[in-house]
PDB file of C-alpha atoms in Angstrom:
ATOM      1  CA  PHE C 404     114.092 117.849  24.405  1.00 49.00           C
ATOM      2  CA  GLU C 405     115.740 119.040  27.677  1.00 55.00           C
ATOM      3  CA  ASP C 406     119.125 119.387  25.790  1.00 57.00           C
ATOM      4  CA  LYS C 407     119.979 120.712  22.335  1.00 54.00           C
ATOM      5  CA  ALA C 408     122.148 118.950  20.006  1.00 53.00           C
ATOM      6  CA  CYS C 409     123.437 122.246  18.589  1.00 71.00           C
ATOM      7  CA  ALA C 410     122.767 125.869  19.648  1.00 72.00           C
ATOM      8  CA  SER C 411     124.167 127.410  16.540  1.00 88.00           C
ATOM      9  CA  LEU C 412     122.329 126.058  13.270  1.00 91.00           C
ATOM     10  CA  ARG C 413     122.203 127.580  10.089  1.00 94.00           C
ATOM     11  CA  CYS C 414     120.039 127.125   7.088  1.00 95.00           C
ATOM     12  CA  THR C 415     122.172 125.899   3.865  1.00 94.00           C
ATOM     13  CA  SER C 416     119.239 127.267   1.584  1.00 95.00           C
ATOM     14  CA  CYS C 417     118.870 130.774   2.583  1.00 95.00           C
ATOM     15  CA  ASP C 418     122.034 131.040   4.835  1.00 96.00           C
ATOM     16  CA  PHE C 419     120.144 132.632   7.786  1.00 96.00           C
ATOM     17  CA  ASP C 420     120.337 131.276  11.323  1.00 96.00           C
ATOM     18  CA  VAL C 421     117.878 128.750  12.373  1.00 95.00           C
ATOM     19  CA  ILE C 422     116.066 129.942  15.635  1.00 95.00           C
ATOM     20  CA  SER C 423     114.186 127.845  17.880  1.00 93.00           C
ATOM     21  CA  PHE C 424     111.249 128.379  20.493  1.00 94.00           C
ATOM     22  CA  ASP C 425     110.548 125.747  23.345  1.00 92.00           C
ATOM     23  CA  GLY C 426     107.159 124.566  24.217  1.00 94.00           C
ATOM     24  CA  VAL C 427     105.211 125.946  21.053  1.00 96.00           C
ATOM     25  CA  GLY C 428     104.553 124.770  17.602  1.00 95.00           C
ATOM     26  CA  TRP C 429     103.694 126.437  14.375  1.00 96.00           C
ATOM     27  CA  GLU C 430      99.974 127.126  13.412  1.00 94.00           C
ATOM     28  CA  ASP C 431      99.616 124.920  10.359  1.00 81.00           C
ATOM     29  CA  GLY C 432      95.960 124.140  10.533  1.00 49.00           C
ATOM     30  CA  ALA C 433      96.687 120.482  11.663  1.00 44.00           C
ATOM     31  CA  SER C 434      98.273 119.344  15.007  1.00 41.00           C
ATOM     32  CA  ALA C 435     101.898 118.783  15.095  1.00 40.00           C
ATOM     33  CA  ARG C 436     103.105 115.250  14.292  1.00 40.00           C
ATOM     34  CA  GLU C 437     106.535 113.584  14.746  1.00 41.00           C
ATOM     35  CA  CYS C 438     108.348 115.648  12.296  1.00 48.00           C
ATOM     36  CA  THR C 439     106.084 118.023  10.632  1.00 45.00           C
ATOM     37  CA  GLU C 440     106.926 120.727   7.983  1.00 49.00           C
ATOM     38  CA  GLY C 441     104.923 123.460   6.808  1.00 46.00           C
ATOM     39  CA  SER C 442     101.900 122.552   4.898  1.00 44.00           C
ATOM     40  CA  GLU C 443      99.527 124.634   2.655  1.00 46.00           C
ATOM     41  CA  GLY C 444      96.653 126.777   3.864  1.00 49.00           C
ATOM     42  CA  GLY C 445      95.300 127.428   7.318  1.00 64.00           C
ATOM     43  CA  GLY C 446      98.479 128.686   8.974  1.00 88.00           C
ATOM     44  CA  VAL C 447     102.301 129.661   8.367  1.00 94.00           C
ATOM     45  CA  ASP C 448     103.506 129.840   4.977  1.00 94.00           C
ATOM     46  CA  TYR C 449     106.655 130.649   3.194  1.00 95.00           C
ATOM     47  CA  MET C 450     105.738 134.663   3.072  1.00 96.00           C
ATOM     48  CA  PHE C 451     105.083 134.644   6.690  1.00 96.00           C
ATOM     49  CA  PHE C 452     108.604 133.816   7.472  1.00 96.00           C
ATOM     50  CA  ARG C 453     110.258 136.025   4.634  1.00 97.00           C
ATOM     51  CA  ASN C 454     108.214 139.011   6.264  1.00 97.00           C
ATOM     52  CA  ASN C 455     108.604 138.324  10.016  1.00 97.00           C
ATOM     53  CA  TYR C 456     112.002 136.385  10.483  1.00 97.00           C
ATOM     54  CA  PRO C 457     113.963 137.114  12.824  1.00 96.00           C
ATOM     55  CA  SER C 458     111.340 139.166  14.939  1.00 97.00           C
ATOM     56  CA  GLU C 459     110.131 136.928  17.810  1.00 96.00           C
ATOM     57  CA  ASP C 460     107.239 139.183  18.733  1.00 97.00           C
ATOM     58  CA  LYS C 461     106.044 138.938  15.138  1.00 97.00           C
ATOM     59  CA  LEU C 462     106.653 135.252  14.702  1.00 97.00           C
ATOM     60  CA  ARG C 463     104.929 134.457  18.153  1.00 96.00           C
ATOM     61  CA  SER C 464     101.547 135.419  16.397  1.00 96.00           C
ATOM     62  CA  MET C 465     101.530 132.254  14.535  1.00 96.00           C
ATOM     63  CA  MET C 466     102.763 129.881  17.407  1.00 97.00           C
ATOM     64  CA  LEU C 467     100.647 127.626  19.392  1.00 96.00           C
ATOM     65  CA  ARG C 468     101.433 126.467  22.977  1.00 96.00           C
ATOM     66  CA  LYS C 469     102.342 122.695  22.707  1.00 94.00           C
ATOM     67  CA  ALA C 470     104.004 121.052  25.674  1.00 93.00           C
ATOM     68  CA  GLY C 471     107.121 119.115  24.871  1.00 90.00           C
ATOM     69  CA  ALA C 472     107.371 120.699  21.307  1.00 92.00           C
ATOM     70  CA  ARG C 473     109.972 122.893  19.822  1.00 91.00           C
ATOM     71  CA  ALA C 474     109.356 125.244  16.698  1.00 93.00           C
ATOM     72  CA  TYR C 475     112.338 125.816  14.432  1.00 93.00           C
ATOM     73  CA  CYS C 476     112.620 128.295  11.670  1.00 96.00           C
ATOM     74  CA  CYS C 477     114.780 130.430   9.254  1.00 96.00           C
ATOM     75  CA  GLN C 478     113.850 132.663   6.547  1.00 96.00           C
ATOM     76  CA  CYS C 479     112.606 129.948   4.072  1.00 95.00           C
ATOM     77  CA  SER C 480     111.546 126.896   6.093  1.00 94.00           C
ATOM     78  CA  TRP C 481     109.962 125.959   9.377  1.00 95.00           C
ATOM     79  CA  LYS C 482     109.322 122.727  11.463  1.00 92.00           C
ATOM     80  CA  THR C 483     107.642 121.678  14.584  1.00 92.00           C
ATOM     81  CA  LEU C 484     109.172 118.758  16.364  1.00 88.00           C
ATOM     82  CA  VAL C 485     107.509 116.853  19.208  1.00 88.00           C
ATOM     83  CA  GLU C 486     110.138 113.928  19.219  1.00 83.00           C
ATOM     84  CA  ARG C 487     113.850 113.705  18.565  1.00 75.00           C
ATOM     85  CA  CYS C 488     114.443 113.261  14.813  1.00 72.00           C
ATOM     86  CA  LYS C 489     116.890 114.347  12.125  1.00 70.00           C
ATOM     87  CA  LEU C 490     116.300 118.138  11.598  1.00 61.00           C
ATOM     88  CA  THR C 491     116.982 119.169   8.011  1.00 67.00           C
ATOM     89  CA  LEU C 492     115.864 122.695   7.141  1.00 58.00           C
TER      90      LEU C 492
END
């Protein structure tokens, strides 16, 4: 993930910018997999992002350090990537 495909992503569902954080993943109660999306229980959920986006300080409260990972979010969706894959939020 040394280079980004696009530095200006926008969610087509909520129409907010997609922001990313290097070296971390979202806390979801399970370890990050190839292309993980949010899951029920134990970690981040829809209301967490509705209430805390775009404040990096507030969002960091639910991030876990993970070498080689990148955490993405907007106001309605989130994803942790540890490998290159098609990103759809």
